[in-house]
């Protein structure tokens, strides 16, 4: 081994190669670690670094975009937050007002427009209703901040599984998002922009990606601005729930006749079930469908712990039922008529909530409908498309019941009681005899029922016929009306003056154009049932005109200056009271011994007149007792002739069935009539065919008729008007 010289470092063996290496002294720097040989570069390392680079680049971009998006989203949220008004300003979402109609006993029987039952809150609403809404619409309502990603993901999954687009069908909307839609995302209704409120709301409910993206920050802003209770309060007041009900208070009143704070679990479930499709699930549209939907809601409430099994079973065993007002579809025609008769700015176009106290008697309305149904069920062949209409009123014109038509397929909402102009036929004849009585005639005066031909200038000869095509010779005016003989009616009309007849009919309320020729006496003119019934009411009340009315009081709460009142429909006198009472006697004979015998009421005096048009397209019976006046019309909407039906047939039977029910329980009262003195039968006919007894007495003074036997100049003039009599 070699030694070491002075000043030289000792050599040590290299452990790797065995070669000696110099050693350092202890005080010197520690020896360096040997360098490893460089590993060969691999291709996989480059790819890995490349993807790491891309990931860092992507992550850097994404978080920056996310940050910017979050800032923008927060800005939008803040913008909406700043725009949101106080909760109380958002509860009534209607642009227009509504009309609530009350019957004569001040009970609600109909609504028009969208009613708002009044403000309710989530604190005072029935807890069953609150639980039903949350269980049905958003079971995680108290856990999210306006938007539920889980709910949206679930909705997308369901939509895709059912073959729809991801945003089509189920939207996964929270209650907060639904409220955002109800508020139209803060866009107010503008009459200048939207053709109607319905069009505005339809646009608000429309979907689309843009609207959905706008809905999210709006919902978050609402959660930031309002409490959960406030959001529910808005929802409870603004949601549309079918049948014109806006808000749960209005819906509870509409369907059940109680407040929303009183509903039980079954009722709450039915109301909550309306949120999905208000019109489809409205119980007034299909009660069974609404009950089936409510049972599903009850199941959800039980599943989520809002109802015990016993409570759920009770709700299913006793489903919600409609109130009597909602269940009975009565009064619909009447309500429509009332809306038409009142000023439009207080009805169809009202911006206020209006209350109309009407003359309708809902019990009488029900009885009128029952009477009509009974006749068609028992007297008319099954499947008949014939229509009928009924009006019942008091002698002062207050309408108590109205049936505008039978509820059959394709019947529509056309009101045949107020809108249908139909020929009146012989039901017009009382106005002919009213003119005669007013001129001093008596029901016991005589008229010839013999062949008659009248030359009409420009038209030629006109020869009227009786319905039975027979002639009775000399008959009293009372007999002529009772048997509805046409030729005597024409003779009397021409004798007293056709224009007088026209004027009396018009003054009694027949507003339609009246025929100008002699056929006027036979009801060739058209009128509506309500006009005819009102005119007969004038005969009952002693000879004064009547304007049928349905509104007692029209109230605009908070604005008494717009209130309207109607105390009576009686107007000016048309004929003398004596003439009216004589005419009542004549019309009583129609029921007692004439064509209206089928209308006879057992033990109760009644009077009236039948009417059948020449082509058989219209059949009438209009009459009265001491208490009420009622009119019945029957026919086809397309003017198809009635087969074997006259006014003294089915219309008289309908009238009888209705009036029997209407008078049930009322004391019997005598008709306001005068029984005339008998008249001596004339010995010879003077040619005119009309004989007025000149002797003094009730209804037969012979002083004003202008056709007495001693008035030869007048008789000659009438001969010229009547033409040759044969």
XYZ file of C-alpha atoms in Angstrom:
726
model
C 0.000 0.000 0.000
C 1.456 3.312 -0.881
C 2.061 5.781 1.833
C 1.059 9.361 1.982
C 3.348 12.250 1.803
C 3.089 15.459 3.781
C 0.510 17.799 2.359
C -1.132 15.127 0.340
C -4.785 13.901 0.844
C -5.119 10.250 1.710
C -6.626 8.060 -0.910
C -9.662 5.852 -0.205
C -11.228 3.290 -2.356
C -14.289 4.319 -4.397
C -17.126 2.010 -3.350
C -18.548 1.928 -6.859
C -15.383 1.336 -8.894
C -12.742 0.490 -6.378
C -10.542 3.440 -7.458
C -8.812 5.425 -4.710
C -10.116 8.953 -4.134
C -8.647 11.717 -2.047
C -10.192 12.240 1.423
C -11.003 15.551 3.009
C -10.171 16.638 6.427
C -12.923 16.773 8.976
C -12.942 20.541 8.803
C -13.414 20.536 5.049
C -16.820 20.563 3.101
C -18.752 17.273 3.157
C -18.306 15.234 0.054
C -20.800 15.704 -2.796
C -23.348 13.065 -3.500
C -22.577 11.234 -6.609
C -24.649 12.298 -9.640
C -27.026 9.729 -11.046
C -26.883 8.953 -14.626
C -29.728 10.721 -16.569
C -32.655 8.445 -17.279
C -33.687 8.248 -20.872
C -36.618 10.612 -21.773
C -39.972 8.892 -22.257
C -42.791 9.972 -24.617
C -45.490 9.533 -21.923
C -44.105 12.324 -19.797
C -44.599 14.893 -22.514
C -48.249 13.906 -22.979
C -48.870 14.047 -19.252
C -47.378 17.505 -18.963
C -49.452 18.602 -21.981
C -52.691 17.502 -20.393
C -51.719 19.074 -17.115
C -51.156 22.278 -18.993
C -54.550 22.044 -20.656
C -56.248 21.323 -17.338
C -54.535 24.312 -15.696
C -55.563 26.442 -18.674
C -59.167 25.164 -18.609
C -59.429 25.517 -14.851
C -58.054 29.020 -15.037
C -60.556 30.002 -17.701
C -63.456 28.276 -15.985
C -62.951 29.794 -12.593
C -62.550 33.203 -14.171
C -65.752 32.721 -16.199
C -67.492 31.381 -13.120
C -66.345 34.345 -11.124
C -67.523 36.802 -13.779
C -70.809 34.914 -14.173
C -71.331 34.967 -10.442
C -70.721 38.693 -10.396
C -73.207 39.195 -13.233
C -75.745 36.896 -11.561
C -75.305 38.751 -8.278
C -75.793 42.045 -10.100
C -79.003 40.800 -11.708
C -80.212 39.469 -8.379
C -79.506 42.810 -6.757
C -81.318 44.611 -9.574
C -84.432 42.491 -9.091
C -84.059 42.770 -5.329
C -84.094 46.552 -5.564
C -87.174 46.497 -7.828
C -89.328 44.213 -5.675
C -92.100 46.120 -3.834
C -93.538 45.384 -0.389
C -95.438 42.118 -0.090
C -98.793 43.846 0.399
C -98.483 45.414 -3.071
C -98.280 42.001 -4.713
C -101.282 40.210 -3.268
C -104.035 41.242 -5.699
C -102.713 40.430 -9.135
C -105.813 41.356 -11.140
C -105.845 44.197 -13.616
C -109.658 44.336 -13.520
C -112.294 43.998 -10.846
C -114.996 41.400 -10.358
C -118.730 41.228 -9.831
C -120.340 39.214 -7.032
C -124.078 38.619 -7.400
C -126.364 38.109 -4.403
C -129.940 36.821 -4.487
C -132.951 38.524 -2.905
C -131.835 37.141 0.475
C -128.291 38.499 -0.003
C -126.723 35.085 -0.535
C -124.044 34.665 -3.186
C -125.293 32.740 -6.219
C -122.936 33.765 -9.021
C -119.678 35.539 -9.842
C -118.422 37.238 -12.948
C -114.843 38.188 -13.703
C -111.980 37.085 -11.477
C -112.978 37.363 -7.872
C -110.499 38.138 -5.130
C -111.681 36.840 -1.792
C -109.513 39.162 0.261
C -105.970 39.065 1.556
C -104.886 36.004 3.483
C -101.470 35.127 4.856
C -99.584 31.920 5.421
C -100.071 32.538 9.131
C -103.884 32.631 9.138
C -104.643 30.170 6.356
C -105.683 26.655 7.332
C -102.558 24.632 8.220
C -104.010 21.772 6.162
C -104.019 24.014 3.103
C -100.464 25.209 3.699
C -99.258 21.623 4.125
C -101.156 20.438 1.052
C -99.577 23.122 -1.132
C -96.047 22.449 0.093
C -96.464 18.674 -0.168
C -97.792 18.962 -3.711
C -95.687 21.710 -5.250
C -92.365 21.850 -3.416
C -91.608 19.451 -0.568
C -88.107 20.962 -0.133
C -89.483 24.499 -0.005
C -87.962 25.284 3.394
C -84.532 23.883 2.435
C -83.588 25.753 -0.747
C -82.864 29.359 -1.588
C -85.397 29.811 -4.350
C -83.959 27.266 -6.793
C -83.664 23.511 -6.329
C -80.882 21.971 -8.495
C -82.044 18.566 -7.365
C -85.575 19.311 -8.487
C -84.399 20.627 -11.856
C -82.205 17.566 -12.431
C -85.088 15.279 -11.524
C -87.405 17.126 -13.906
C -84.892 16.897 -16.767
C -84.494 13.176 -16.139
C -88.272 12.650 -16.224
C -88.679 14.728 -19.386
C -85.946 12.845 -21.224
C -87.265 9.463 -20.086
C -90.676 10.367 -21.523
C -89.255 11.435 -24.854
C -89.594 15.186 -24.333
C -87.013 17.915 -24.421
C -85.108 18.577 -21.200
C -87.078 21.768 -20.522
C -90.421 20.525 -21.828
C -93.078 19.210 -19.463
C -91.877 19.019 -15.854
C -89.950 22.130 -15.000
C -88.796 21.318 -11.500
C -89.953 24.760 -10.427
C -89.991 25.599 -6.775
C -92.861 27.515 -5.213
C -90.642 30.577 -5.337
C -90.141 30.147 -9.073
C -93.881 29.707 -9.538
C -94.459 32.948 -7.672
C -91.903 34.601 -9.944
C -94.021 33.517 -12.912
C -97.177 34.783 -11.229
C -95.452 38.150 -10.906
C -94.501 37.914 -14.600
C -90.863 38.356 -13.538
C -91.605 41.927 -12.537
C -93.142 43.010 -15.860
C -96.384 44.924 -15.095
C -99.538 44.690 -17.188
C -99.714 47.445 -19.815
C -103.050 47.920 -21.583
C -101.355 49.691 -24.476
C -99.056 46.734 -25.120
C -101.349 43.768 -24.521
C -104.679 43.186 -26.232
C -106.058 41.649 -23.055
C -105.063 40.575 -19.579
C -105.436 36.957 -20.676
C -102.888 37.449 -23.461
C -100.507 39.097 -21.002
C -100.791 36.187 -18.564
C -100.372 33.646 -21.337
C -97.091 35.270 -22.267
C -96.038 35.284 -18.617
C -96.628 31.550 -18.380
C -94.769 30.719 -21.580
C -91.487 28.846 -21.230
C -88.243 29.059 -23.132
C -84.598 29.108 -22.159
C -84.364 32.897 -21.874
C -87.345 33.158 -19.570
C -86.077 30.250 -17.485
C -82.670 31.907 -17.111
C -84.333 35.145 -16.080
C -86.545 33.291 -13.632
C -83.598 31.962 -11.604
C -82.118 35.275 -10.383
C -85.614 36.651 -9.858
C -86.444 33.722 -7.575
C -83.190 34.159 -5.648
C -83.920 37.887 -5.296
C -87.315 37.049 -3.845
C -85.749 34.693 -1.324
C -83.358 37.459 -0.327
C -86.088 40.091 -0.135
C -88.928 38.147 1.450
C -89.304 35.464 4.072
C -90.638 32.011 3.248
C -93.922 33.031 4.866
C -94.129 36.111 2.641
C -93.536 34.053 -0.500
C -96.299 31.656 0.481
C -98.590 34.596 1.199
C -98.075 35.945 -2.330
C -98.689 32.477 -3.722
C -101.886 31.990 -1.716
C -103.308 35.281 -2.961
C -102.259 35.328 -6.619
C -102.643 31.738 -7.814
C -105.495 31.189 -10.270
C -107.676 28.289 -9.163
C -110.358 27.973 -11.832
C -113.953 29.217 -12.182
C -112.783 32.822 -12.018
C -111.265 32.465 -8.536
C -107.980 34.306 -7.943
C -106.335 33.190 -4.736
C -107.196 30.476 -2.238
C -109.625 32.630 -0.273
C -111.733 33.290 -3.378
C -111.522 29.618 -4.361
C -112.593 28.388 -0.932
C -115.535 30.770 -0.988
C -116.377 29.844 -4.581
C -116.305 26.061 -4.174
C -117.110 25.463 -0.504
C -118.736 28.649 0.766
C -116.195 29.007 3.594
C -112.969 30.882 4.237
C -109.575 29.430 3.380
C -108.754 29.345 7.084
C -111.571 26.853 7.695
C -110.943 24.164 5.080
C -110.420 20.591 6.239
C -107.821 18.179 4.803
C -110.113 16.933 1.994
C -110.992 20.466 0.936
C -107.379 21.606 1.238
C -106.243 18.724 -0.964
C -108.826 19.617 -3.621
C -107.724 23.254 -3.641
C -104.041 22.317 -3.848
C -104.836 19.927 -6.676
C -106.118 22.840 -8.775
C -102.642 24.341 -9.088
C -101.587 21.857 -11.770
C -104.490 22.569 -14.160
C -107.140 24.911 -12.718
C -109.763 24.552 -15.442
C -109.380 20.795 -15.845
C -109.538 20.006 -12.131
C -112.129 22.636 -11.142
C -114.826 20.807 -9.166
C -117.519 22.885 -10.886
C -116.315 21.396 -14.151
C -115.969 17.761 -13.061
C -116.408 16.984 -9.375
C -115.279 13.347 -9.631
C -112.071 14.308 -11.418
C -111.367 16.933 -8.758
C -111.946 14.381 -5.992
C -109.638 11.847 -7.638
C -106.915 14.482 -7.880
C -107.482 15.415 -4.227
C -106.962 11.796 -3.174
C -103.486 11.874 -4.733
C -102.693 14.993 -2.720
C -103.954 13.353 0.464
C -101.543 10.489 -0.233
C -98.628 12.928 -0.570
C -99.590 14.631 2.688
C -99.676 11.283 4.452
C -96.378 10.191 2.917
C -94.621 13.386 4.035
C -96.012 13.241 7.560
C -98.552 16.063 7.344
C -101.453 13.672 7.974
C -101.701 10.559 10.067
C -103.059 7.439 8.435
C -106.352 7.913 10.258
C -106.662 11.508 9.049
C -105.810 10.513 5.483
C -108.350 7.689 5.536
C -110.964 10.097 6.845
C -110.235 12.571 4.040
C -110.470 9.854 1.396
C -113.690 8.462 2.853
C -115.312 11.914 2.940
C -114.155 13.807 -0.153
C -114.810 17.529 -0.482
C -118.240 18.524 -1.790
C -119.347 21.716 -3.506
C -121.433 24.289 -1.671
C -125.068 24.625 -2.719
C -124.284 27.840 -4.594
C -121.438 26.246 -6.513
C -123.207 22.937 -7.040
C -126.370 24.459 -8.480
C -125.755 25.882 -11.901
C -128.980 27.840 -11.494
C -128.972 31.551 -12.039
C -126.445 31.476 -14.859
C -128.785 32.934 -17.466
C -130.128 35.404 -14.951
C -126.616 36.493 -13.989
C -125.691 37.034 -17.630
C -128.830 39.120 -18.149
C -128.073 41.261 -15.096
C -124.550 41.858 -16.364
C -125.998 43.052 -19.672
C -128.533 45.412 -18.115
C -126.071 47.226 -15.833
C -123.551 49.804 -17.137
C -120.556 48.027 -18.658
C -118.038 50.122 -16.718
C -119.472 48.564 -13.567
C -119.779 45.025 -14.925
C -117.832 43.605 -17.853
C -115.279 46.413 -17.868
C -115.156 47.214 -14.178
C -111.852 48.090 -12.598
C -113.414 47.788 -9.149
C -114.896 44.925 -7.178
C -118.662 45.324 -7.494
C -121.456 43.701 -5.476
C -124.890 43.418 -7.112
C -127.880 42.598 -4.922
C -130.448 41.108 -7.271
C -134.117 40.140 -7.323
C -133.402 36.452 -7.939
C -135.076 33.930 -5.670
C -132.713 30.951 -5.802
C -135.323 28.566 -4.413
C -137.826 29.697 -7.032
C -135.132 29.351 -9.688
C -134.545 25.770 -8.628
C -138.272 25.020 -8.743
C -138.609 26.527 -12.214
C -135.790 24.325 -13.477
C -137.340 21.280 -11.816
C -140.728 21.978 -13.382
C -139.222 22.266 -16.849
C -137.188 19.100 -16.394
C -140.225 17.156 -15.157
C -142.279 17.934 -18.254
C -139.478 17.010 -20.644
C -138.755 13.817 -18.710
C -142.384 12.724 -18.601
C -144.162 14.368 -21.526
C -141.587 14.722 -24.313
C -140.001 11.928 -26.289
C -136.463 11.065 -25.278
C -133.697 12.802 -27.205
C -135.808 15.801 -28.211
C -133.748 18.869 -29.118
C -136.653 21.235 -28.544
C -135.782 24.228 -26.408
C -137.774 26.091 -23.799
C -137.428 29.251 -21.748
C -139.104 30.484 -18.563
C -139.382 33.846 -16.809
C -141.039 34.317 -13.417
C -141.513 37.819 -12.009
C -143.504 39.824 -9.517
C -146.189 42.244 -10.679
C -143.753 45.147 -10.255
C -141.297 43.607 -12.754
C -138.814 42.095 -10.282
C -137.531 38.955 -12.011
C -137.484 36.026 -9.583
C -136.380 33.185 -11.853
C -135.102 32.800 -15.382
C -134.382 29.710 -17.449
C -132.761 30.653 -20.723
C -132.843 27.159 -22.208
C -132.477 23.477 -21.556
C -128.973 22.251 -20.736
C -128.605 19.849 -23.634
C -125.753 19.134 -26.018
C -124.729 22.176 -28.069
C -127.245 24.336 -26.204
C -124.701 27.111 -25.781
C -125.151 30.126 -23.526
C -127.736 31.825 -25.764
C -130.464 33.182 -23.489
C -133.779 32.349 -25.105
C -135.648 34.262 -22.407
C -134.058 37.610 -23.221
C -132.338 37.342 -26.598
C -134.621 35.250 -28.810
C -137.056 37.319 -30.916
C -139.942 35.003 -31.789
C -143.415 35.491 -33.216
C -145.903 35.797 -30.384
C -148.969 34.255 -32.039
C -152.200 34.471 -30.066
C -150.390 35.432 -26.864
C -150.533 38.961 -28.348
C -154.364 39.047 -28.357
C -154.764 40.393 -24.779
C -153.424 43.741 -26.044
C -156.205 43.849 -28.637
C -158.829 43.352 -25.958
C -156.967 45.725 -23.613
C -157.593 48.487 -26.169
C -161.254 47.536 -26.310
C -161.657 47.460 -22.519
C -159.887 50.818 -22.255
C -162.362 52.284 -24.716
C -165.312 51.196 -22.598
C -166.082 47.806 -24.026
C -167.262 44.868 -21.941
C -166.122 41.254 -22.063
C -169.817 40.473 -22.596
C -170.071 42.505 -25.793
C -170.467 40.498 -28.972
C -168.422 39.985 -32.095
C -169.065 37.926 -35.198
C -166.983 34.842 -35.802
C -167.768 34.582 -39.482
C -165.664 34.546 -42.673
C -163.743 37.770 -43.207
C -161.684 39.199 -46.044
C -159.805 42.508 -45.828
C -158.367 44.307 -48.839
C -154.867 45.454 -47.936
C -153.542 48.235 -50.196
C -150.535 46.979 -52.102
C -151.058 43.390 -50.981
C -154.545 42.514 -52.049
C -157.195 40.562 -50.140
C -156.290 38.899 -46.848
C -158.530 36.219 -45.345
C -157.713 35.117 -41.788
C -158.777 31.703 -40.515
C -159.436 30.226 -37.113
C -157.139 27.492 -35.833
C -159.947 24.931 -35.979
C -161.118 26.332 -39.350
C -164.642 26.613 -37.954
C -166.912 29.584 -37.295
C -169.005 30.094 -34.156
C -171.124 32.961 -35.389
C -171.935 35.510 -32.711
C -169.684 35.175 -29.639
C -168.802 37.368 -26.682
C -165.386 38.987 -26.526
C -164.627 36.821 -23.480
C -165.476 33.640 -25.383
C -163.474 34.799 -28.403
C -160.351 35.250 -26.249
C -160.915 32.077 -24.236
C -161.121 29.999 -27.413
C -158.402 32.059 -29.118
C -160.536 32.729 -32.184
C -158.670 34.695 -34.814
C -161.425 36.374 -36.823
C -163.061 38.043 -33.786
C -159.656 39.341 -32.676
C -159.076 40.915 -36.086
C -162.558 42.452 -36.086
C -162.049 43.961 -32.628
C -158.579 45.241 -33.536
C -159.870 46.980 -36.632
C -162.878 48.344 -34.746
C -160.944 49.903 -31.859
C -158.173 51.088 -34.162
C -155.072 49.211 -35.163
C -152.850 52.097 -34.064
C -154.451 52.054 -30.624
C -153.566 48.387 -30.297
C -150.013 49.061 -31.410
C -149.652 51.915 -28.929
C -150.989 49.934 -25.968
C -148.705 46.980 -26.736
C -145.711 49.310 -26.999
C -146.630 51.119 -23.787
C -146.878 47.790 -21.985
C -143.270 47.115 -22.977
C -143.318 45.315 -26.337
C -140.369 47.180 -27.811
C -139.932 45.159 -30.994
C -141.263 46.439 -34.313
C -144.957 45.669 -34.468
C -146.671 44.594 -37.659
C -148.386 47.398 -39.542
C -151.174 45.342 -41.135
C -154.296 43.719 -39.726
C -152.268 40.573 -38.910
C -151.003 42.586 -35.925
C -153.975 41.226 -33.952
C -152.821 37.640 -34.519
C -149.298 38.081 -33.169
C -147.452 38.412 -36.469
C -144.891 40.598 -34.670
C -141.862 39.311 -32.810
C -140.989 39.784 -29.166
C -138.877 38.267 -26.414
C -140.226 36.193 -23.563
C -139.139 38.714 -20.946
C -140.936 41.513 -22.813
C -144.133 39.480 -23.023
C -143.970 38.457 -19.364
C -143.372 42.059 -18.322
C -146.323 43.227 -20.418
C -148.615 40.688 -18.729
C -147.309 41.915 -15.357
C -148.699 45.316 -16.345
C -152.144 43.763 -16.756
C -151.894 42.113 -13.320
C -150.758 45.277 -11.507
C -153.786 47.283 -12.669
C -152.771 48.589 -16.066
C -149.387 50.281 -15.546
C -146.318 49.597 -17.646
C -143.556 47.422 -16.257
C -139.850 47.422 -16.949
C -138.481 44.005 -15.890
C -135.488 44.448 -13.592
C -133.002 42.208 -11.833
C -130.874 44.664 -9.843
C -131.997 45.926 -6.452
C -128.745 47.535 -5.388
C -125.419 47.858 -7.172
C -122.610 48.648 -4.750
C -119.019 49.682 -5.287
C -117.382 49.259 -1.867
C -115.504 52.388 -0.966
C -117.169 54.502 -3.676
C -120.772 55.189 -2.706
C -121.200 57.735 -5.503
C -121.383 54.868 -8.015
C -124.048 52.931 -6.113
C -127.343 52.316 -7.939
C -130.803 51.407 -6.591
C -134.028 50.075 -8.153
C -137.173 49.958 -6.048
C -139.779 49.045 -8.659
C -140.220 48.532 -12.378
C -143.718 50.003 -12.502
C -143.982 52.944 -14.846
C -146.798 55.032 -16.313
C -150.401 53.942 -16.617
C -151.325 52.357 -19.940
C -155.001 51.444 -19.492
C -157.488 52.187 -16.727
C -157.573 49.961 -13.683
C -161.156 48.988 -14.534
C -160.079 47.944 -18.035
C -157.202 45.899 -16.590
C -159.464 44.095 -14.133
C -161.977 43.284 -16.868
C -159.138 41.925 -18.977
C -157.974 39.784 -16.041
C -161.475 38.288 -15.951
C -161.280 37.457 -19.669
C -157.866 35.868 -19.283
C -159.100 33.820 -16.323
C -161.693 32.283 -18.647
C -158.849 31.155 -20.920
C -157.594 28.965 -18.080
C -160.990 27.973 -16.676
C -162.813 27.072 -19.895
C -160.566 27.826 -22.851
C -157.342 26.872 -24.595
C -155.294 27.230 -21.402
C -157.111 24.548 -19.411
C -153.922 22.519 -18.969
C -152.435 25.429 -17.026
C -155.195 25.260 -14.415
C -153.922 25.258 -10.824
C -155.982 23.192 -8.391
C -157.688 25.540 -5.969
C -155.746 28.641 -7.027
C -157.173 31.246 -9.447
C -155.011 31.825 -12.496
C -155.248 33.697 -15.785
C -153.238 33.663 -18.973
C -153.131 33.238 -22.710
C -151.872 30.593 -25.092
C -150.017 31.390 -28.284
C -149.087 29.321 -31.331
C -147.662 30.724 -34.562
C -149.183 29.768 -37.876
C -146.197 27.670 -38.944
C -146.010 25.961 -35.558
C -142.484 27.214 -34.904
C -143.312 28.881 -31.582
C -145.610 27.926 -28.730
C -146.308 30.198 -25.754
C -148.159 30.326 -22.502
C -147.978 33.501 -20.437
C -150.098 33.933 -17.357
C -150.333 34.948 -13.725
C -151.798 34.354 -10.309
C -152.337 37.069 -7.724
C -148.707 36.519 -6.643
C -146.537 35.994 -9.714
C -146.429 36.296 -13.479
C -144.723 33.599 -15.540
C -144.018 33.174 -19.229
C -143.074 30.003 -21.099
C -141.821 29.723 -24.669
C -141.069 26.517 -26.525
C -139.546 25.909 -29.958
C -136.414 24.951 -31.871
C -133.382 27.198 -32.234
C -133.299 26.544 -35.988
C -137.025 27.348 -36.405
C -137.975 23.755 -37.144
C -141.783 23.449 -36.714
C -142.974 21.795 -33.527
C -144.845 18.551 -34.085
C -148.272 18.584 -32.501
C -147.373 21.266 -29.966
C -149.557 24.300 -29.291
C -149.401 26.914 -26.576
C -152.220 25.139 -24.769
C -150.226 21.904 -24.712
C -146.674 21.500 -23.433
C -146.034 25.225 -22.675
C -149.217 25.322 -20.549
C -148.141 22.140 -18.761
C -144.656 23.563 -18.127
C -146.283 26.728 -16.774
C -148.482 24.655 -14.477
C -145.616 22.540 -13.134
C -143.491 25.614 -12.507
C -146.255 27.634 -10.833
C -147.369 24.717 -8.663
C -143.841 24.526 -7.285
C -143.450 28.296 -7.005
C -146.675 28.651 -5.013
C -146.062 25.697 -2.725
C -146.827 26.894 0.787
C -148.279 30.283 -0.258
C -151.827 31.199 0.827
C -154.436 31.305 -1.941
C -155.340 34.801 -3.146
C -158.065 35.920 -5.523
C -157.235 37.578 -8.817
C -157.813 41.355 -9.047
C -160.683 41.174 -11.527
C -164.162 42.516 -12.213
C -166.897 40.116 -13.218
C -168.842 41.935 -15.953
C -172.606 42.163 -16.243
C -174.255 40.006 -18.888
C -175.183 41.659 -22.193
C -178.231 41.182 -24.316
C -177.580 39.322 -27.537
C -178.077 41.692 -30.473
C -181.048 40.937 -32.691
C -179.472 41.963 -35.964
C -175.972 42.356 -37.310
C -175.043 45.883 -38.475
C -172.396 44.720 -40.955
C -169.242 45.501 -38.963
C -169.538 42.282 -37.052
C -168.730 44.030 -33.732
C -171.519 44.844 -31.286
C -171.097 47.101 -28.275
C -174.120 47.239 -26.006
C -175.095 50.898 -25.529
C -176.666 50.303 -22.116
C -174.719 51.670 -19.107
C -172.783 49.310 -16.890
C -169.286 48.098 -16.176
C -167.259 47.885 -19.323
C -170.235 48.532 -21.574
C -171.160 52.223 -21.543
C -171.048 52.518 -25.310
C -169.640 56.022 -25.068
C -166.032 55.685 -26.244
C -165.802 52.743 -28.585
C -166.724 54.603 -31.767
C -168.539 51.541 -33.099
C -171.972 51.803 -31.490
C -175.002 51.121 -33.609
C -176.054 54.782 -33.685
C -172.726 56.084 -35.099
C -173.342 55.626 -38.799
C -170.497 57.896 -40.094
C -167.889 56.036 -38.076
C -169.394 52.728 -39.142
C -169.094 53.745 -42.763
C -165.434 54.688 -42.266
C -164.699 51.335 -40.652
C -166.414 49.557 -43.547
C -163.983 51.286 -45.886
C -161.057 50.087 -43.750
C -162.331 46.547 -43.376
C -163.442 46.151 -46.966
C -166.142 43.703 -47.973
C -167.256 41.264 -45.280
C -168.510 37.885 -46.321
